[in-house]
CSV table of C-alpha atoms and ligand atoms in Angstrom, one decimal:
chain,number,residue,atom,x,y,z
Y,1,MET,CA,-19.6,-25.6,33.2
Y,2,ASN,CA,-16.7,-27.6,31.7
Y,3,ALA,CA,-14.4,-26.3,29.0
Y,4,THR,CA,-16.1,-28.1,26.1
Y,5,ALA,CA,-19.4,-26.6,27.1
Y,6,SER,CA,-18.1,-23.1,27.3
Y,7,LEU,CA,-16.4,-23.5,23.9
Y,8,ARG,CA,-19.7,-24.6,22.5
Y,9,ARG,CA,-21.6,-21.6,24.0
Y,10,LEU,CA,-18.9,-19.2,22.5
Y,11,ALA,CA,-19.3,-20.8,19.1
Y,12,CYS,CA,-23.1,-20.2,19.3
Y,13,LEU,CA,-22.6,-16.6,20.3
Y,14,VAL,CA,-20.2,-16.0,17.3
Y,15,THR,CA,-22.8,-17.6,14.9
Y,16,ALA,CA,-25.5,-15.4,16.4
Y,17,VAL,CA,-23.5,-12.2,16.2
Y,18,ALA,CA,-22.5,-13.1,12.6
Y,19,ALA,CA,-26.1,-13.5,11.7
Y,20,LEU,CA,-26.7,-9.9,12.8
Y,21,PHE,CA,-24.0,-8.7,10.4
Y,22,PRO,CA,-24.6,-10.7,7.2
Y,23,PHE,CA,-22.2,-8.5,5.1
Y,24,ALA,CA,-19.4,-9.1,7.6
Y,25,ALA,CA,-20.0,-12.8,7.4
Y,26,CYS,CA,-20.0,-12.8,3.6
Y,27,ARG,CA,-17.1,-10.4,3.0
Y,28,LYS,CA,-14.9,-11.5,0.2
Y,29,PRO,CA,-11.5,-12.6,1.5
Y,30,ALA,CA,-8.5,-10.5,0.5
Y,31,ALA,CA,-7.3,-11.4,-3.0
Y,32,SER,CA,-4.7,-14.1,-2.9
Y,33,PRO,CA,-1.5,-13.8,-4.9
Y,34,GLY,CA,-3.2,-15.8,-7.6
Y,35,SER,CA,-6.2,-13.5,-7.6
Y,36,GLY,CA,-5.0,-11.7,-10.8
Y,37,VAL,CA,-5.3,-8.3,-9.1
Y,38,LYS,CA,-2.5,-6.1,-10.6
Y,39,ILE,CA,-1.9,-2.5,-9.7
Y,40,GLY,CA,0.5,0.0,-11.1
Y,41,PHE,CA,2.2,2.7,-8.9
Y,42,LEU,CA,3.7,5.4,-11.1
Y,43,VAL,CA,5.8,8.2,-9.6
Y,44,LYS,CA,7.5,11.3,-11.2
Y,45,GLN,CA,10.7,11.3,-9.3
Y,46,PRO,CA,11.7,7.7,-8.4
Y,47,GLU,CA,15.1,8.9,-7.2
Y,48,GLU,CA,13.5,11.0,-4.3
Y,49,PRO,CA,13.5,9.2,-1.0
Y,50,TRP,CA,9.8,10.3,-0.5
Y,51,PHE,CA,8.7,8.3,-3.6
Y,52,GLN,CA,10.9,5.3,-2.7
Y,53,LEU,CA,9.1,5.2,0.7
Y,54,GLU,CA,5.7,5.4,-0.9
Y,55,TRP,CA,6.7,2.4,-3.0
Y,56,LYS,CA,8.0,0.6,0.1
Y,57,PHE,CA,4.6,1.0,1.8
Y,58,ALA,CA,2.8,0.0,-1.4
Y,59,ASP,CA,4.9,-3.1,-1.6
Y,60,LYS,CA,3.9,-4.0,1.9
Y,61,ALA,CA,0.2,-3.6,1.0
Y,62,SER,CA,0.7,-5.9,-2.0
Y,63,ARG,CA,2.2,-8.6,0.4
Y,64,ASP,CA,-0.4,-8.1,3.1
Y,65,LEU,CA,-3.4,-8.1,0.7
Y,66,GLY,CA,-2.0,-10.4,-2.0
Y,67,PHE,CA,-2.0,-8.5,-5.3
Y,68,GLU,CA,0.8,-7.7,-7.9
Y,69,LEU,CA,2.4,-4.3,-7.7
Y,70,VAL,CA,4.1,-2.8,-10.7
Y,71,LYS,CA,6.3,0.2,-9.9
Y,72,ILE,CA,7.2,2.5,-12.7
Y,73,GLY,CA,9.2,5.8,-12.7
Y,74,VAL,CA,7.5,8.3,-15.1
Y,75,PRO,CA,9.7,11.4,-15.3
Y,76,ASP,CA,7.8,12.9,-18.4
Y,77,GLY,CA,4.5,12.7,-20.3
Y,78,GLU,CA,5.7,10.3,-23.0
Y,79,LYS,CA,6.9,7.7,-20.4
Y,80,THR,CA,3.7,8.2,-18.4
Y,81,LEU,CA,1.3,7.4,-21.3
Y,82,ALA,CA,3.5,4.4,-22.4
Y,83,ALA,CA,3.5,3.1,-18.8
Y,84,ILE,CA,-0.3,3.2,-18.8
Y,85,ASP,CA,-0.4,1.2,-22.1
Y,86,ASN,CA,2.0,-1.3,-20.7
Y,87,LEU,CA,0.0,-1.7,-17.6
Y,88,ALA,CA,-3.1,-2.3,-19.5
Y,89,ALA,CA,-1.4,-4.8,-21.9
Y,90,GLY,CA,0.0,-6.6,-18.8
Y,91,GLY,CA,-3.5,-7.1,-17.3
Y,92,ALA,CA,-3.6,-4.4,-14.6
Y,93,GLN,CA,-7.0,-3.2,-13.4
Y,94,GLY,CA,-5.9,0.1,-12.0
Y,95,PHE,CA,-3.1,2.4,-11.1
Y,96,ILE,CA,-2.0,5.1,-8.6
Y,97,ILE,CA,0.1,8.0,-10.0
Y,98,CYS,CA,2.1,11.1,-9.0
Y,99,THR,CA,2.2,12.7,-12.4
Y,100,PRO,CA,5.4,14.4,-13.7
Y,101,ASP,CA,3.1,17.3,-14.8
Y,102,VAL,CA,-0.3,18.1,-13.4
Y,103,ARG,CA,-1.4,19.4,-16.8
Y,104,LEU,CA,-1.1,15.9,-18.2
Y,105,GLY,CA,-4.3,15.1,-16.1
Y,106,PRO,CA,-6.8,15.1,-19.1
Y,107,ALA,CA,-4.5,12.9,-21.2
Y,108,ILE,CA,-4.0,10.4,-18.3
Y,109,VAL,CA,-7.7,10.3,-17.6
Y,110,ALA,CA,-8.4,9.7,-21.3
Y,111,LYS,CA,-5.9,6.9,-21.5
Y,112,ALA,CA,-7.1,5.3,-18.2
Y,113,THR,CA,-10.7,5.4,-19.5
Y,114,GLN,CA,-9.9,4.0,-22.9
Y,115,LYS,CA,-8.0,1.1,-21.3
Y,116,GLY,CA,-10.6,0.5,-18.6
Y,117,LEU,CA,-8.2,1.2,-15.7
Y,118,LYS,CA,-9.2,2.6,-12.3
Y,119,LEU,CA,-7.1,5.7,-11.4
Y,120,LEU,CA,-6.1,7.3,-8.2
Y,121,ALA,CA,-3.9,10.5,-8.2
Y,122,VAL,CA,-1.5,10.8,-5.3
Y,123,ASP,CA,0.5,13.9,-4.0
Y,124,ASP,CA,-0.1,16.2,-7.1
Y,125,GLN,CA,-3.7,16.9,-8.1
Y,126,PHE,CA,-4.5,16.9,-11.9
Y,127,ILE,CA,-5.4,20.3,-13.5
Y,128,GLY,CA,-8.0,20.3,-16.3
Y,129,PRO,CA,-7.9,22.1,-19.6
Y,130,ASP,CA,-9.7,25.0,-17.9
Y,131,GLY,CA,-6.9,25.3,-15.3
Y,132,ALA,CA,-9.1,24.1,-12.6
Y,133,PHE,CA,-8.5,21.0,-10.4
Y,134,MET,CA,-10.0,17.8,-11.8
Y,135,THR,CA,-12.1,17.2,-8.7
Y,136,ASN,CA,-13.8,14.2,-10.3
Y,137,VAL,CA,-10.4,12.3,-10.3
Y,138,HIS,CA,-9.9,10.4,-7.0
Y,139,TYR,CA,-7.0,12.1,-5.1
Y,140,LEU,CA,-5.0,11.7,-2.0
Y,141,GLY,CA,-2.6,14.6,-1.1
Y,142,ILE,CA,-1.4,16.7,1.8
Y,143,SER,CA,-3.1,19.6,3.5
Y,144,ALA,CA,-0.4,21.7,1.9
Y,145,ARG,CA,-1.4,25.1,3.2
Y,146,LYS,CA,-1.6,23.9,6.8
Y,147,ILE,CA,1.7,22.1,6.6
Y,148,GLY,CA,3.3,25.2,5.1
Y,149,GLU,CA,1.9,27.4,7.9
Y,150,SER,CA,3.4,25.0,10.5
Y,151,VAL,CA,6.8,25.5,8.8
Y,152,GLY,CA,6.4,29.3,8.9
Y,153,GLY,CA,5.4,29.2,12.6
Y,154,ALA,CA,8.3,26.9,13.5
Y,155,LEU,CA,10.8,29.1,11.7
Y,156,HIS,CA,9.6,32.2,13.7
Y,157,LYS,CA,9.6,30.3,16.9
Y,158,GLU,CA,13.1,29.1,16.5
Y,159,MET,CA,14.5,32.4,15.3
Y,160,THR,CA,12.9,34.1,18.4
Y,161,ALA,CA,14.3,31.4,20.7
Y,162,ARG,CA,17.8,32.2,19.4
Y,163,GLY,CA,17.3,35.9,19.9
Y,164,TRP,CA,18.2,36.9,16.4
Y,165,PRO,CA,17.9,40.7,15.7
Y,166,VAL,CA,14.9,40.7,13.1
Y,167,GLY,CA,16.5,43.4,11.0
Y,168,GLU,CA,19.5,41.1,10.2
Y,169,VAL,CA,17.5,38.2,9.1
Y,170,GLY,CA,16.3,37.3,5.6
Y,171,CYS,CA,13.8,34.6,4.6
Y,172,LEU,CA,14.7,32.6,1.6
Y,173,VAL,CA,11.7,30.8,0.0
Y,174,VAL,CA,12.4,28.4,-2.8
Y,175,THR,CA,9.2,28.4,-4.9
Y,176,PHE,CA,7.8,26.1,-7.6
Y,177,ASP,CA,4.4,27.9,-8.2
Y,178,GLU,CA,3.5,25.9,-11.3
Y,179,LEU,CA,2.6,23.0,-8.9
Y,180,ASP,CA,-0.2,24.0,-6.7
Y,181,THR,CA,0.7,21.7,-3.7
Y,182,ALA,CA,4.1,23.5,-3.7
Y,183,LYS,CA,2.6,26.9,-3.9
Y,184,GLN,CA,0.2,26.3,-1.0
Y,185,ARG,CA,3.1,25.1,1.1
Y,186,THR,CA,5.4,28.1,0.5
Y,187,GLU,CA,2.6,30.6,0.6
Y,188,GLY,CA,1.4,29.1,3.8
Y,189,ALA,CA,4.9,29.3,5.3
Y,190,VAL,CA,5.3,32.9,4.3
Y,191,SER,CA,1.8,34.0,5.6
Y,192,ALA,CA,2.5,32.3,9.0
Y,193,LEU,CA,5.8,33.9,9.3
Y,194,VAL,CA,4.6,37.4,8.5
Y,195,ALA,CA,1.5,36.9,10.7
Y,196,ALA,CA,4.0,36.1,13.6
Y,197,GLY,CA,5.6,39.6,13.0
Y,198,PHE,CA,8.4,38.8,10.4
Y,199,PRO,CA,8.7,41.8,8.0
Y,200,ALA,CA,7.2,40.8,4.6
Y,201,GLY,CA,9.9,43.1,2.9
Y,202,GLN,CA,12.6,40.6,4.1
Y,203,VAL,CA,11.0,37.6,2.4
Y,204,TYR,CA,12.8,36.6,-0.8
Y,205,ARG,CA,11.3,34.2,-3.2
Y,206,ALA,CA,13.6,32.0,-5.3
Y,207,PRO,CA,11.7,30.3,-8.1
Y,208,THR,CA,13.3,27.1,-9.1
Y,209,ARG,CA,13.2,25.7,-12.6
Y,210,THR,CA,13.4,22.1,-11.5
Y,211,PRO,CA,12.1,20.6,-8.2
Y,212,ASP,CA,15.5,18.9,-7.4
Y,213,ILE,CA,18.6,19.8,-5.3
Y,214,PRO,CA,20.6,21.3,-8.1
Y,215,GLY,CA,17.8,23.5,-9.3
Y,216,CYS,CA,16.9,24.7,-5.9
Y,217,PHE,CA,20.6,25.4,-5.2
Y,218,ASP,CA,20.9,27.6,-8.3
Y,219,ALA,CA,17.6,29.5,-7.5
Y,220,ALA,CA,18.8,30.2,-3.9
Y,221,ASN,CA,22.2,31.4,-5.1
Y,222,VAL,CA,20.5,34.1,-7.1
Y,223,VAL,CA,18.8,35.5,-3.9
Y,224,LEU,CA,21.9,35.2,-1.8
Y,225,THR,CA,24.0,37.1,-4.4
Y,226,LYS,CA,21.5,39.9,-4.5
Y,227,ASN,CA,21.1,40.2,-0.8
Y,228,PRO,CA,24.6,40.0,0.8
Y,229,ALA,CA,23.9,42.1,3.8
Y,230,PHE,CA,21.9,39.6,5.9
Y,231,LYS,CA,23.7,37.9,8.8
Y,232,TYR,CA,21.0,35.2,9.3
Y,233,TRP,CA,18.8,33.2,7.0
Y,234,LEU,CA,15.5,31.4,7.5
Y,235,VAL,CA,14.9,28.8,4.7
Y,236,CYS,CA,11.9,27.1,3.4
Y,237,GLY,CA,10.5,25.4,0.3
Y,238,MET,CA,8.1,22.9,-1.1
Y,239,ASN,CA,10.0,19.9,0.3
Y,240,ASP,CA,13.2,18.7,1.8
Y,241,ASN,CA,15.1,18.8,-1.5
Y,242,ALA,CA,14.2,22.5,-2.0
Y,243,VAL,CA,15.6,23.4,1.5
Y,244,LEU,CA,18.6,21.1,1.1
Y,245,GLY,CA,19.5,22.9,-2.1
Y,246,ALA,CA,19.2,26.3,-0.5
Y,247,VAL,CA,21.0,25.3,2.6
Y,248,ARG,CA,23.9,24.1,0.4
Y,249,ALA,CA,23.9,27.5,-1.3
Y,250,THR,CA,24.0,29.4,2.1
Y,251,GLU,CA,27.0,27.1,3.1
Y,252,GLY,CA,28.8,28.2,-0.1
Y,253,ARG,CA,28.6,31.8,1.3
Y,254,GLY,CA,30.0,30.7,4.8
Y,255,PHE,CA,26.7,30.3,6.6
Y,256,ASN,CA,26.3,27.4,9.0
Y,257,ALA,CA,24.0,25.9,11.6
Y,258,GLY,CA,24.5,28.9,13.9
Y,259,ASN,CA,23.1,31.5,11.4
Y,260,THR,CA,20.7,29.4,9.2
Y,261,ILE,CA,17.4,27.8,10.1
Y,262,GLY,CA,16.0,25.6,7.3
Y,263,ILE,CA,12.8,23.7,7.7
Y,264,GLY,CA,11.8,21.1,5.0
Y,265,ILE,CA,8.7,19.0,4.2
Y,266,ASN,CA,8.6,15.2,3.6
Y,267,GLY,CA,10.9,14.2,6.5
Y,268,THR,CA,12.3,11.5,4.3
Y,269,ASP,CA,14.9,13.1,2.2
Y,270,CYS,CA,16.6,14.8,5.1
Y,271,ILE,CA,17.4,11.7,7.2
Y,272,VAL,CA,21.0,11.6,6.0
Y,273,GLU,CA,21.3,15.2,6.8
Y,274,PHE,CA,20.1,14.7,10.5
Y,275,GLU,CA,22.5,11.8,10.8
Y,276,LYS,CA,25.5,13.9,10.0
Y,277,GLU,CA,27.7,14.3,13.0
Y,278,LYS,CA,27.7,18.1,12.9
Y,279,PRO,CA,24.4,20.0,12.7
Y,280,THR,CA,23.9,21.9,9.5
Y,281,GLY,CA,21.5,24.8,8.6
Y,282,PHE,CA,18.9,22.2,7.8
Y,283,PHE,CA,17.1,22.4,11.2
Y,284,ALA,CA,13.8,20.5,11.0
Y,285,SER,CA,11.3,19.0,8.6
Y,286,VAL,CA,7.6,18.0,8.5
Y,287,LEU,CA,7.5,14.2,8.2
Y,288,LEU,CA,4.6,13.4,6.0
Y,289,THR,CA,2.6,10.1,6.2
Y,290,ALA,CA,4.2,8.0,3.5
Y,291,ARG,CA,2.4,5.0,4.9
Y,292,VAL,CA,-1.0,6.6,4.0
Y,293,HIS,CA,0.3,7.8,0.6
Y,294,GLY,CA,1.8,4.4,-0.3
Y,295,TYR,CA,0.0,1.7,1.7
Y,296,ASP,CA,-3.4,3.2,2.1
Y,297,THR,CA,-3.7,4.3,-1.6
Y,298,ALA,CA,-2.7,0.8,-2.7
Y,299,ALA,CA,-5.2,-0.8,-0.4
Y,300,MET,CA,-7.9,1.6,-1.6
Y,301,MET,CA,-7.2,0.7,-5.2
Y,302,HIS,CA,-7.1,-3.0,-4.3
Y,303,ARG,CA,-10.6,-2.7,-2.5
Y,304,TRP,CA,-11.9,-0.7,-5.5
Y,305,ILE,CA,-10.9,-3.5,-7.9
Y,306,SER,CA,-11.7,-6.6,-5.9
Y,307,GLU,CA,-14.8,-5.4,-4.0
Y,308,GLY,CA,-16.1,-2.5,-6.0
Y,309,ILE,CA,-15.7,-0.1,-3.0
Y,310,GLU,CA,-14.7,3.2,-4.4
Y,311,PRO,CA,-12.2,5.4,-2.4
Y,312,PRO,CA,-13.2,8.8,-1.1
Y,313,LEU,CA,-12.7,11.4,-3.9
Y,314,ASP,CA,-10.5,13.7,-1.8
Y,315,THR,CA,-8.3,12.7,1.1
Y,316,ARG,CA,-5.8,15.0,2.8
Y,317,THR,CA,-3.0,14.1,5.3
Y,318,LEU,CA,-1.0,16.0,7.8
Y,319,GLY,CA,2.5,15.7,9.2
Y,320,ILE,CA,4.7,15.7,12.3
Y,321,MET,CA,7.6,18.1,12.9
Y,322,ILE,CA,10.9,16.3,13.3
Y,323,ASP,CA,14.4,17.5,14.1
Y,324,ARG,CA,17.8,16.1,15.1
Y,325,ALA,CA,16.5,15.5,18.6
Y,326,ASN,CA,13.4,13.4,17.9
Y,327,PHE,CA,13.7,12.0,14.3
Y,328,GLN,CA,14.9,8.6,15.3
Y,329,GLN,CA,12.0,8.0,17.7
Y,330,VAL,CA,9.4,9.5,15.4
Y,331,LEU,CA,10.7,7.6,12.3
Y,332,ALA,CA,10.5,4.4,14.3
Y,333,GLU,CA,7.0,5.2,15.6
Y,334,GLN,CA,5.8,5.9,12.1
Y,335,GLY,CA,7.3,2.7,10.7
Y,336,VAL,CA,9.7,4.5,8.4
Y,337,ARG,CA,12.7,3.2,10.2
Y,338,GLU,CA,12.9,0.0,12.3
Q,1,FCA,C1,5.0,16.5,-4.2
Q,1,FCA,C2,6.5,16.6,-3.9
Q,1,FCA,C3,7.0,15.4,-3.1
Q,1,FCA,C4,6.2,15.2,-1.8
Q,1,FCA,C5,4.7,15.0,-2.3
Q,1,FCA,C6,3.9,14.7,-1.0
Q,1,FCA,O1,4.8,15.5,-5.1
Q,1,FCA,O2,7.2,16.7,-5.1
Q,1,FCA,O3,8.4,15.7,-2.7
Q,1,FCA,O4,6.2,16.3,-1.0
Q,1,FCA,O5,4.2,16.2,-3.0
């Protein structure tokens, strides 16, 4: 058989296979830039590297799939509702949001419904007027408790490897219980730590007023002042910023990488810390999947708008532990860093 004949045979085969899958053959092409699909991506803390990375991946989805992405920082309720109005006025068909306050859920849903916008909550799940999760709102978040447990387990493992005398070790947990994903993380960390044998009476919770480095620094300082006897500290919290704030507080009292083990969550807000020449008490972090939270949510919304395919109601993601030894390789593998 010559080349032309085999090409012809191949073409017949492709046509026959396509006939078996009519939906595949007829699938709408991805929306082109001129397709008019416009999607908002609203985040509560645009200054946090985690959210910048979500946006970066959402931008990539908009380029790959050919839609317009509108990124808006929404630090409070007023800005959130105004942003949704603006999106609707600008012709958007849907938006993804990490809300500044989960109790805004009902107001956000009402506004989205009124304006005919599709809605997907990311990271922080809406709470309804009855205090329960709004499980009818599409949501993609992390498996918070499991991730927290991995932090607690890793803290215990590292403390044991270093041979620290347990009686001289305190555990500082920066909490932010008004946000359930934060509470699940810190409770998961404490329960795994205690299950591994760490004394529950040596765990100190430091409730922060604001989920940023200065707030967590202040909260941690209160605990450190009240408990000056410990020679070693384990540190955890809802995310990298919580642990960074607490580690800075331990440093203020003369602690360092030799007697502090801090493990964060996000894996994105601690890169600068890992790049410092001298190790600090910030020992490791769970790198979350910003690609899934940014790219996949945007792609889900795009598919929903352009093809009518609804995303799953509830999606949960996991993470990978990174430290100074492996962060460069893992960040490259995960597409966070080239
Ligand atoms: C929350 C936190 C963020 C990030 C995200 C997955 O929104 O505030 O830092 O951890 O969950």
